Amino acid sequence: MSSLRNAIPRKAHKERAQPQARKRFGLLEKHKDYVARATAFHKKEETLRRLKEKAASRNPDEFYFGMIKSKTVDGVHRPQSEANKYTQEELLLMKTQDIGYILQKAQSEKKKIEKLTATLHSLDGRPSSKHIYFAEDREEAKEIRSRSSENKMASTSVDIPDYIKRKIASSYRELEARKNRANQLEKIHMDMALQKELQKKGRKRKLREDEIVCPTTKPVFKWRSERKR
């Protein structure tokens, strides 16, 4: 029965439109429009109530440094500029600390690269370091060479499982990423060291392209020699 009842066409009940006599007032407000308007009104009312309560219960003796370190522009608080917050000596000290941190990270990356390289060499069957053998005569030298070649062939003939191969490939990708990171850290260290030297006292100037002996893409500076007093 329910399917037959739904099959019968029904009259579509539309919402009442604005009467012709009230067309000058615009569209007739529906219930959903009233709900949205009432929600926004009560939200603003609650915000004003909380602000009034906060203003009534504030301590008249409270103090914040923002009161003297900001100013009001068109009703909006603007903080003061901190362009000259630190002196030249303080900036040099912070630059030195930053350079030390970058240098420490670069050295740490190099140690990790050396350790990972040695591990991968041992997994591939390659010697992790060079060994020097001393032989008394040619016969002993030939025997040492044959023994080392047999060891290499035995190590390469071993069948490595697939999961170990995947781990080795992942380690090689990590090694390549660490090498790129170490190179980037070295470049950053060199740039920061140059910026630190440029901040020091002394007369210096940037060389023109025709004055540079070895062409390079980076700027080259020259310090003028000054007699110490």
PDB file of C-alpha atoms in Angstrom:
ATOM      1  CA  MET A   1       0.000   0.000   0.000  1.00  0.00           C
ATOM      2  CA  SER A   2       2.837   2.371   0.786  1.00  0.00           C
ATOM      3  CA  SER A   3       4.253   2.012  -2.703  1.00  0.00           C
ATOM      4  CA  LEU A   4       0.839   2.762  -4.265  1.00  0.00           C
ATOM      5  CA  ARG A   5       0.373   5.766  -2.001  1.00  0.00           C
ATOM      6  CA  ASN A   6       3.740   7.148  -3.089  1.00  0.00           C
ATOM      7  CA  ALA A   7       2.913   6.542  -6.735  1.00  0.00           C
ATOM      8  CA  ILE A   8      -0.078   8.868  -6.636  1.00  0.00           C
ATOM      9  CA  PRO A   9       0.969  12.424  -7.596  1.00  0.00           C
ATOM     10  CA  ARG A  10       0.554  14.913  -4.754  1.00  0.00           C
ATOM     11  CA  LYS A  11       0.219  18.650  -4.635  1.00  0.00           C
ATOM     12  CA  ALA A  12       3.510  20.498  -3.987  1.00  0.00           C
ATOM     13  CA  HIS A  13       3.032  22.828  -1.025  1.00  0.00           C
ATOM     14  CA  LYS A  14       5.087  25.951  -1.626  1.00  0.00           C
ATOM     15  CA  GLU A  15       5.966  28.555   0.948  1.00  0.00           C
ATOM     16  CA  ARG A  16       3.861  31.672   0.978  1.00  0.00           C
ATOM     17  CA  ALA A  17       5.367  34.537  -0.975  1.00  0.00           C
ATOM     18  CA  GLN A  18       5.307  38.206  -0.025  1.00  0.00           C
ATOM     19  CA  PRO A  19       1.853  39.666  -0.624  1.00  0.00           C
ATOM     20  CA  GLN A  20       1.522  42.140  -3.439  1.00  0.00           C
ATOM     21  CA  ALA A  21       0.690  44.953  -1.011  1.00  0.00           C
ATOM     22  CA  ARG A  22       3.996  44.397   0.867  1.00  0.00           C
ATOM     23  CA  LYS A  23       6.322  44.035  -2.135  1.00  0.00           C
ATOM     24  CA  ARG A  24       8.088  47.226  -1.108  1.00  0.00           C
ATOM     25  CA  PHE A  25       9.466  45.449   2.016  1.00  0.00           C
ATOM     26  CA  GLY A  26      11.393  42.893  -0.057  1.00  0.00           C
ATOM     27  CA  LEU A  27      11.270  39.103   0.195  1.00  0.00           C
ATOM     28  CA  LEU A  28       9.167  37.501   2.899  1.00  0.00           C
ATOM     29  CA  GLU A  29      11.350  36.150   5.694  1.00  0.00           C
ATOM     30  CA  LYS A  30      11.105  32.367   6.092  1.00  0.00           C
ATOM     31  CA  HIS A  31      11.659  30.388   9.275  1.00  0.00           C
ATOM     32  CA  LYS A  32      15.229  29.391   8.350  1.00  0.00           C
ATOM     33  CA  ASP A  33      16.062  33.061   7.765  1.00  0.00           C
ATOM     34  CA  TYR A  34      14.688  33.921  11.195  1.00  0.00           C
ATOM     35  CA  VAL A  35      16.767  31.146  12.827  1.00  0.00           C
ATOM     36  CA  ALA A  36      20.005  32.436  11.234  1.00  0.00           C
ATOM     37  CA  ARG A  37      19.206  36.037  12.220  1.00  0.00           C
ATOM     38  CA  ALA A  38      18.285  35.084  15.777  1.00  0.00           C
ATOM     39  CA  THR A  39      21.443  32.972  16.194  1.00  0.00           C
ATOM     40  CA  ALA A  40      23.679  35.844  15.040  1.00  0.00           C
ATOM     41  CA  PHE A  41      21.849  38.303  17.324  1.00  0.00           C
ATOM     42  CA  HIS A  42      22.206  36.108  20.412  1.00  0.00           C
ATOM     43  CA  LYS A  43      25.883  35.468  19.626  1.00  0.00           C
ATOM     44  CA  LYS A  44      26.605  39.201  19.501  1.00  0.00           C
ATOM     45  CA  GLU A  45      24.540  39.702  22.666  1.00  0.00           C
ATOM     46  CA  GLU A  46      26.579  37.041  24.513  1.00  0.00           C
ATOM     47  CA  THR A  47      29.861  38.590  23.319  1.00  0.00           C
ATOM     48  CA  LEU A  48      28.828  42.012  24.618  1.00  0.00           C
ATOM     49  CA  ARG A  49      27.758  40.497  27.936  1.00  0.00           C
ATOM     50  CA  ARG A  50      31.139  38.771  28.417  1.00  0.00           C
ATOM     51  CA  LEU A  51      33.029  41.955  27.519  1.00  0.00           C
ATOM     52  CA  LYS A  52      30.977  43.999  29.976  1.00  0.00           C
ATOM     53  CA  GLU A  53      31.574  41.412  32.696  1.00  0.00           C
ATOM     54  CA  LYS A  54      35.320  41.403  31.989  1.00  0.00           C
ATOM     55  CA  ALA A  55      35.453  45.204  32.058  1.00  0.00           C
ATOM     56  CA  ALA A  56      33.530  45.317  35.356  1.00  0.00           C
ATOM     57  CA  SER A  57      35.787  42.768  37.090  1.00  0.00           C
ATOM     58  CA  ARG A  58      39.173  44.019  35.826  1.00  0.00           C
ATOM     59  CA  ASN A  59      41.855  45.174  38.218  1.00  0.00           C
ATOM     60  CA  PRO A  60      42.486  48.930  37.806  1.00  0.00           C
ATOM     61  CA  ASP A  61      46.140  48.445  38.853  1.00  0.00           C
ATOM     62  CA  GLU A  62      46.995  45.722  36.290  1.00  0.00           C
ATOM     63  CA  PHE A  63      49.826  46.480  33.878  1.00  0.00           C
ATOM     64  CA  TYR A  64      51.098  44.881  30.692  1.00  0.00           C
ATOM     65  CA  PHE A  65      54.176  45.897  28.727  1.00  0.00           C
ATOM     66  CA  GLY A  66      51.963  45.907  25.648  1.00  0.00           C
ATOM     67  CA  MET A  67      50.338  49.040  27.053  1.00  0.00           C
ATOM     68  CA  ILE A  68      53.528  51.047  26.529  1.00  0.00           C
ATOM     69  CA  LYS A  69      54.956  49.103  23.571  1.00  0.00           C
ATOM     70  CA  SER A  70      52.004  49.601  21.255  1.00  0.00           C
ATOM     71  CA  LYS A  71      49.943  52.451  19.925  1.00  0.00           C
ATOM     72  CA  THR A  72      46.424  52.722  18.561  1.00  0.00           C
ATOM     73  CA  VAL A  73      45.992  53.507  14.868  1.00  0.00           C
ATOM     74  CA  ASP A  74      42.394  53.890  13.693  1.00  0.00           C
ATOM     75  CA  GLY A  75      41.185  51.953  16.713  1.00  0.00           C
ATOM     76  CA  VAL A  76      43.607  49.041  16.133  1.00  0.00           C
ATOM     77  CA  HIS A  77      46.604  48.309  18.386  1.00  0.00           C
ATOM     78  CA  ARG A  78      49.874  48.343  16.449  1.00  0.00           C
ATOM     79  CA  PRO A  79      53.055  47.004  18.121  1.00  0.00           C
ATOM     80  CA  GLN A  80      56.182  49.108  17.969  1.00  0.00           C
ATOM     81  CA  SER A  81      58.824  48.262  15.384  1.00  0.00           C
ATOM     82  CA  GLU A  82      61.664  46.025  16.636  1.00  0.00           C
ATOM     83  CA  ALA A  83      64.111  46.864  13.838  1.00  0.00           C
ATOM     84  CA  ASN A  84      66.801  48.224  16.221  1.00  0.00           C
ATOM     85  CA  LYS A  85      66.071  45.906  19.121  1.00  0.00           C
ATOM     86  CA  TYR A  86      69.631  44.490  19.340  1.00  0.00           C
ATOM     87  CA  THR A  87      72.992  46.209  19.155  1.00  0.00           C
ATOM     88  CA  GLN A  88      75.665  45.341  16.599  1.00  0.00           C
ATOM     89  CA  GLU A  89      77.654  43.338  19.174  1.00  0.00           C
ATOM     90  CA  GLU A  90      74.574  41.313  20.167  1.00  0.00           C
ATOM     91  CA  LEU A  91      73.812  40.570  16.519  1.00  0.00           C
ATOM     92  CA  LEU A  92      77.386  39.352  15.966  1.00  0.00           C
ATOM     93  CA  LEU A  93      77.138  37.111  19.045  1.00  0.00           C
ATOM     94  CA  MET A  94      73.873  35.577  17.836  1.00  0.00           C
ATOM     95  CA  LYS A  95      75.359  35.083  14.385  1.00  0.00           C
ATOM     96  CA  THR A  96      78.340  33.269  15.945  1.00  0.00           C
ATOM     97  CA  GLN A  97      76.013  30.978  17.895  1.00  0.00           C
ATOM     98  CA  ASP A  98      74.030  30.207  14.734  1.00  0.00           C
ATOM     99  CA  ILE A  99      77.215  29.401  12.815  1.00  0.00           C
ATOM    100  CA  GLY A 100      78.357  27.090  15.621  1.00  0.00           C
ATOM    101  CA  TYR A 101      75.036  25.249  15.542  1.00  0.00           C
ATOM    102  CA  ILE A 102      75.155  24.801  11.749  1.00  0.00           C
ATOM    103  CA  LEU A 103      78.762  23.589  11.952  1.00  0.00           C
ATOM    104  CA  GLN A 104      77.848  21.089  14.667  1.00  0.00           C
ATOM    105  CA  LYS A 105      74.981  19.732  12.561  1.00  0.00           C
ATOM    106  CA  ALA A 106      77.240  19.415   9.503  1.00  0.00           C
ATOM    107  CA  GLN A 107      79.856  17.462  11.479  1.00  0.00           C
ATOM    108  CA  SER A 108      77.139  15.222  12.910  1.00  0.00           C
ATOM    109  CA  GLU A 109      75.846  14.493   9.401  1.00  0.00           C
ATOM    110  CA  LYS A 110      79.358  13.623   8.192  1.00  0.00           C
ATOM    111  CA  LYS A 111      79.822  11.150  11.060  1.00  0.00           C
ATOM    112  CA  LYS A 112      76.477   9.518  10.262  1.00  0.00           C
ATOM    113  CA  ILE A 113      77.458   9.302   6.582  1.00  0.00           C
ATOM    114  CA  GLU A 114      80.755   7.599   7.441  1.00  0.00           C
ATOM    115  CA  LYS A 115      79.024   5.116   9.742  1.00  0.00           C
ATOM    116  CA  LEU A 116      76.291   4.339   7.208  1.00  0.00           C
ATOM    117  CA  THR A 117      78.841   3.976   4.384  1.00  0.00           C
ATOM    118  CA  ALA A 118      80.884   1.483   6.398  1.00  0.00           C
ATOM    119  CA  THR A 119      77.732  -0.516   7.204  1.00  0.00           C
ATOM    120  CA  LEU A 120      76.656  -0.648   3.568  1.00  0.00           C
ATOM    121  CA  HIS A 121      80.137  -1.699   2.441  1.00  0.00           C
ATOM    122  CA  SER A 122      80.070  -4.589   4.892  1.00  0.00           C
ATOM    123  CA  LEU A 123      76.583  -5.616   3.715  1.00  0.00           C
ATOM    124  CA  ASP A 124      77.650  -5.539   0.065  1.00  0.00           C
ATOM    125  CA  GLY A 125      80.607  -7.765   0.801  1.00  0.00           C
ATOM    126  CA  ARG A 126      83.114  -4.987   0.320  1.00  0.00           C
ATOM    127  CA  PRO A 127      85.810  -4.290   2.866  1.00  0.00           C
ATOM    128  CA  SER A 128      84.898  -1.411   5.153  1.00  0.00           C
ATOM    129  CA  SER A 129      88.483  -0.168   5.123  1.00  0.00           C
ATOM    130  CA  LYS A 130      91.694  -0.780   3.195  1.00  0.00           C
ATOM    131  CA  HIS A 131      93.967  -3.495   4.574  1.00  0.00           C
ATOM    132  CA  ILE A 132      97.661  -3.569   3.731  1.00  0.00           C
ATOM    133  CA  TYR A 133      99.309  -6.983   3.667  1.00  0.00           C
ATOM    134  CA  PHE A 134     103.086  -7.416   3.775  1.00  0.00           C
ATOM    135  CA  ALA A 135     104.582 -10.436   2.023  1.00  0.00           C
ATOM    136  CA  GLU A 136     108.106 -11.815   2.354  1.00  0.00           C
ATOM    137  CA  ASP A 137     108.387 -12.867  -1.302  1.00  0.00           C
ATOM    138  CA  ARG A 138     106.404 -13.114  -4.556  1.00  0.00           C
ATOM    139  CA  GLU A 139     104.977 -16.526  -3.732  1.00  0.00           C
ATOM    140  CA  GLU A 140     103.431 -15.277  -0.519  1.00  0.00           C
ATOM    141  CA  ALA A 141     102.053 -12.231  -2.357  1.00  0.00           C
ATOM    142  CA  LYS A 142     100.363 -14.456  -4.944  1.00  0.00           C
ATOM    143  CA  GLU A 143      98.903 -16.587  -2.173  1.00  0.00           C
ATOM    144  CA  ILE A 144      97.458 -13.499  -0.424  1.00  0.00           C
ATOM    145  CA  ARG A 145      95.939 -12.248  -3.719  1.00  0.00           C
ATOM    146  CA  SER A 146      94.336 -15.619  -4.462  1.00  0.00           C
ATOM    147  CA  ARG A 147      92.951 -15.845  -0.925  1.00  0.00           C
ATOM    148  CA  SER A 148      91.393 -12.365  -1.140  1.00  0.00           C
ATOM    149  CA  SER A 149      89.853 -13.099  -4.559  1.00  0.00           C
ATOM    150  CA  GLU A 150      88.342 -16.346  -3.207  1.00  0.00           C
ATOM    151  CA  ASN A 151      86.836 -14.454  -0.293  1.00  0.00           C
ATOM    152  CA  LYS A 152      85.321 -11.901  -2.695  1.00  0.00           C
ATOM    153  CA  MET A 153      83.805 -14.611  -4.898  1.00  0.00           C
ATOM    154  CA  ALA A 154      82.417 -16.441  -1.874  1.00  0.00           C
ATOM    155  CA  SER A 155      80.831 -13.264  -0.535  1.00  0.00           C
ATOM    156  CA  THR A 156      79.262 -12.377  -3.911  1.00  0.00           C
ATOM    157  CA  SER A 157      77.903 -15.894  -4.468  1.00  0.00           C
ATOM    158  CA  VAL A 158      75.769 -15.763  -1.299  1.00  0.00           C
ATOM    159  CA  ASP A 159      72.064 -15.337  -2.098  1.00  0.00           C
ATOM    160  CA  ILE A 160      70.688 -12.295  -0.214  1.00  0.00           C
ATOM    161  CA  PRO A 161      67.000 -12.399   0.860  1.00  0.00           C
ATOM    162  CA  ASP A 162      64.584  -9.876  -0.652  1.00  0.00           C
ATOM    163  CA  TYR A 163      63.809  -8.060   2.602  1.00  0.00           C
ATOM    164  CA  ILE A 164      67.533  -7.450   3.166  1.00  0.00           C
ATOM    165  CA  LYS A 165      67.849  -6.100  -0.390  1.00  0.00           C
ATOM    166  CA  ARG A 166      64.966  -3.707   0.306  1.00  0.00           C
ATOM    167  CA  LYS A 167      66.663  -2.568   3.514  1.00  0.00           C
ATOM    168  CA  ILE A 168      69.942  -2.018   1.642  1.00  0.00           C
ATOM    169  CA  ALA A 169      68.158   0.041  -1.047  1.00  0.00           C
ATOM    170  CA  SER A 170      66.454   2.122   1.638  1.00  0.00           C
ATOM    171  CA  SER A 171      69.806   2.670   3.358  1.00  0.00           C
ATOM    172  CA  TYR A 172      71.360   3.851   0.082  1.00  0.00           C
ATOM    173  CA  ARG A 173      68.519   6.354  -0.362  1.00  0.00           C
ATOM    174  CA  GLU A 174      69.064   7.570   3.194  1.00  0.00           C
ATOM    175  CA  LEU A 175      72.808   7.889   2.485  1.00  0.00           C
ATOM    176  CA  GLU A 176      72.126  10.013  -0.598  1.00  0.00           C
ATOM    177  CA  ALA A 177      69.717  12.242   1.343  1.00  0.00           C
ATOM    178  CA  ARG A 178      72.245  12.717   4.145  1.00  0.00           C
ATOM    179  CA  LYS A 179      74.957  13.654   1.635  1.00  0.00           C
ATOM    180  CA  ASN A 180      72.677  16.291   0.111  1.00  0.00           C
ATOM    181  CA  ARG A 181      71.858  17.609   3.584  1.00  0.00           C
ATOM    182  CA  ALA A 182      75.549  17.798   4.493  1.00  0.00           C
ATOM    183  CA  ASN A 183      76.293  19.761   1.291  1.00  0.00           C
ATOM    184  CA  GLN A 184      73.447  22.173   2.031  1.00  0.00           C
ATOM    185  CA  LEU A 185      74.670  22.686   5.595  1.00  0.00           C
ATOM    186  CA  GLU A 186      78.174  23.455   4.322  1.00  0.00           C
ATOM    187  CA  LYS A 187      76.799  26.049   1.887  1.00  0.00           C
ATOM    188  CA  ILE A 188      74.718  27.628   4.651  1.00  0.00           C
ATOM    189  CA  HIS A 189      77.769  27.693   6.926  1.00  0.00           C
ATOM    190  CA  MET A 190      79.858  29.461   4.281  1.00  0.00           C
ATOM    191  CA  ASP A 191      77.105  32.023   3.579  1.00  0.00           C
ATOM    192  CA  MET A 192      76.603  32.739   7.286  1.00  0.00           C
ATOM    193  CA  ALA A 193      80.347  33.099   7.824  1.00  0.00           C
ATOM    194  CA  LEU A 194      80.478  35.619   4.968  1.00  0.00           C
ATOM    195  CA  GLN A 195      77.556  37.583   6.398  1.00  0.00           C
ATOM    196  CA  LYS A 196      79.251  37.629   9.799  1.00  0.00           C
ATOM    197  CA  GLU A 197      82.475  39.005   8.296  1.00  0.00           C
ATOM    198  CA  LEU A 198      80.509  41.662   6.408  1.00  0.00           C
ATOM    199  CA  GLN A 199      78.930  42.839   9.672  1.00  0.00           C
ATOM    200  CA  LYS A 200      82.327  43.500  11.240  1.00  0.00           C
ATOM    201  CA  LYS A 201      83.972  46.881  11.181  1.00  0.00           C
ATOM    202  CA  GLY A 202      86.310  47.824   8.367  1.00  0.00           C
ATOM    203  CA  ARG A 203      86.189  49.313   4.905  1.00  0.00           C
ATOM    204  CA  LYS A 204      85.205  46.815   2.239  1.00  0.00           C
ATOM    205  CA  ARG A 205      83.756  46.833  -1.236  1.00  0.00           C
ATOM    206  CA  LYS A 206      82.261  44.384  -3.684  1.00  0.00           C
ATOM    207  CA  LEU A 207      84.519  43.535  -6.619  1.00  0.00           C
ATOM    208  CA  ARG A 208      83.334  44.013 -10.164  1.00  0.00           C
ATOM    209  CA  GLU A 209      83.234  41.145 -12.640  1.00  0.00           C
ATOM    210  CA  ASP A 210      86.365  42.346 -14.463  1.00  0.00           C
ATOM    211  CA  GLU A 211      88.296  42.455 -11.150  1.00  0.00           C
ATOM    212  CA  ILE A 212      87.579  38.821 -10.176  1.00  0.00           C
ATOM    213  CA  VAL A 213      90.433  36.459 -11.065  1.00  0.00           C
ATOM    214  CA  CYS A 214      88.436  33.219 -10.779  1.00  0.00           C
ATOM    215  CA  PRO A 215      84.893  33.724 -12.118  1.00  0.00           C
ATOM    216  CA  THR A 216      82.179  32.663  -9.669  1.00  0.00           C
ATOM    217  CA  THR A 217      78.450  33.144  -9.254  1.00  0.00           C
ATOM    218  CA  LYS A 218      78.789  34.353  -5.650  1.00  0.00           C
ATOM    219  CA  PRO A 219      79.732  37.935  -4.752  1.00  0.00           C
ATOM    220  CA  VAL A 220      83.376  38.611  -3.884  1.00  0.00           C
ATOM    221  CA  PHE A 221      84.401  41.303  -1.395  1.00  0.00           C
ATOM    222  CA  LYS A 222      87.735  42.943  -0.704  1.00  0.00           C
ATOM    223  CA  TRP A 223      88.758  44.473   2.603  1.00  0.00           C
ATOM    224  CA  ARG A 224      91.043  47.460   2.598  1.00  0.00           C
ATOM    225  CA  SER A 225      94.105  47.097   4.737  1.00  0.00           C
ATOM    226  CA  GLU A 226      94.209  49.490   7.661  1.00  0.00           C
ATOM    227  CA  ARG A 227      97.215  50.342   9.804  1.00  0.00           C
ATOM    228  CA  LYS A 228      96.761  49.333  13.409  1.00  0.00           C
ATOM    229  CA  ARG A 229      97.356  52.043  15.931  1.00  0.00           C
TER     230      ARG A 229
END
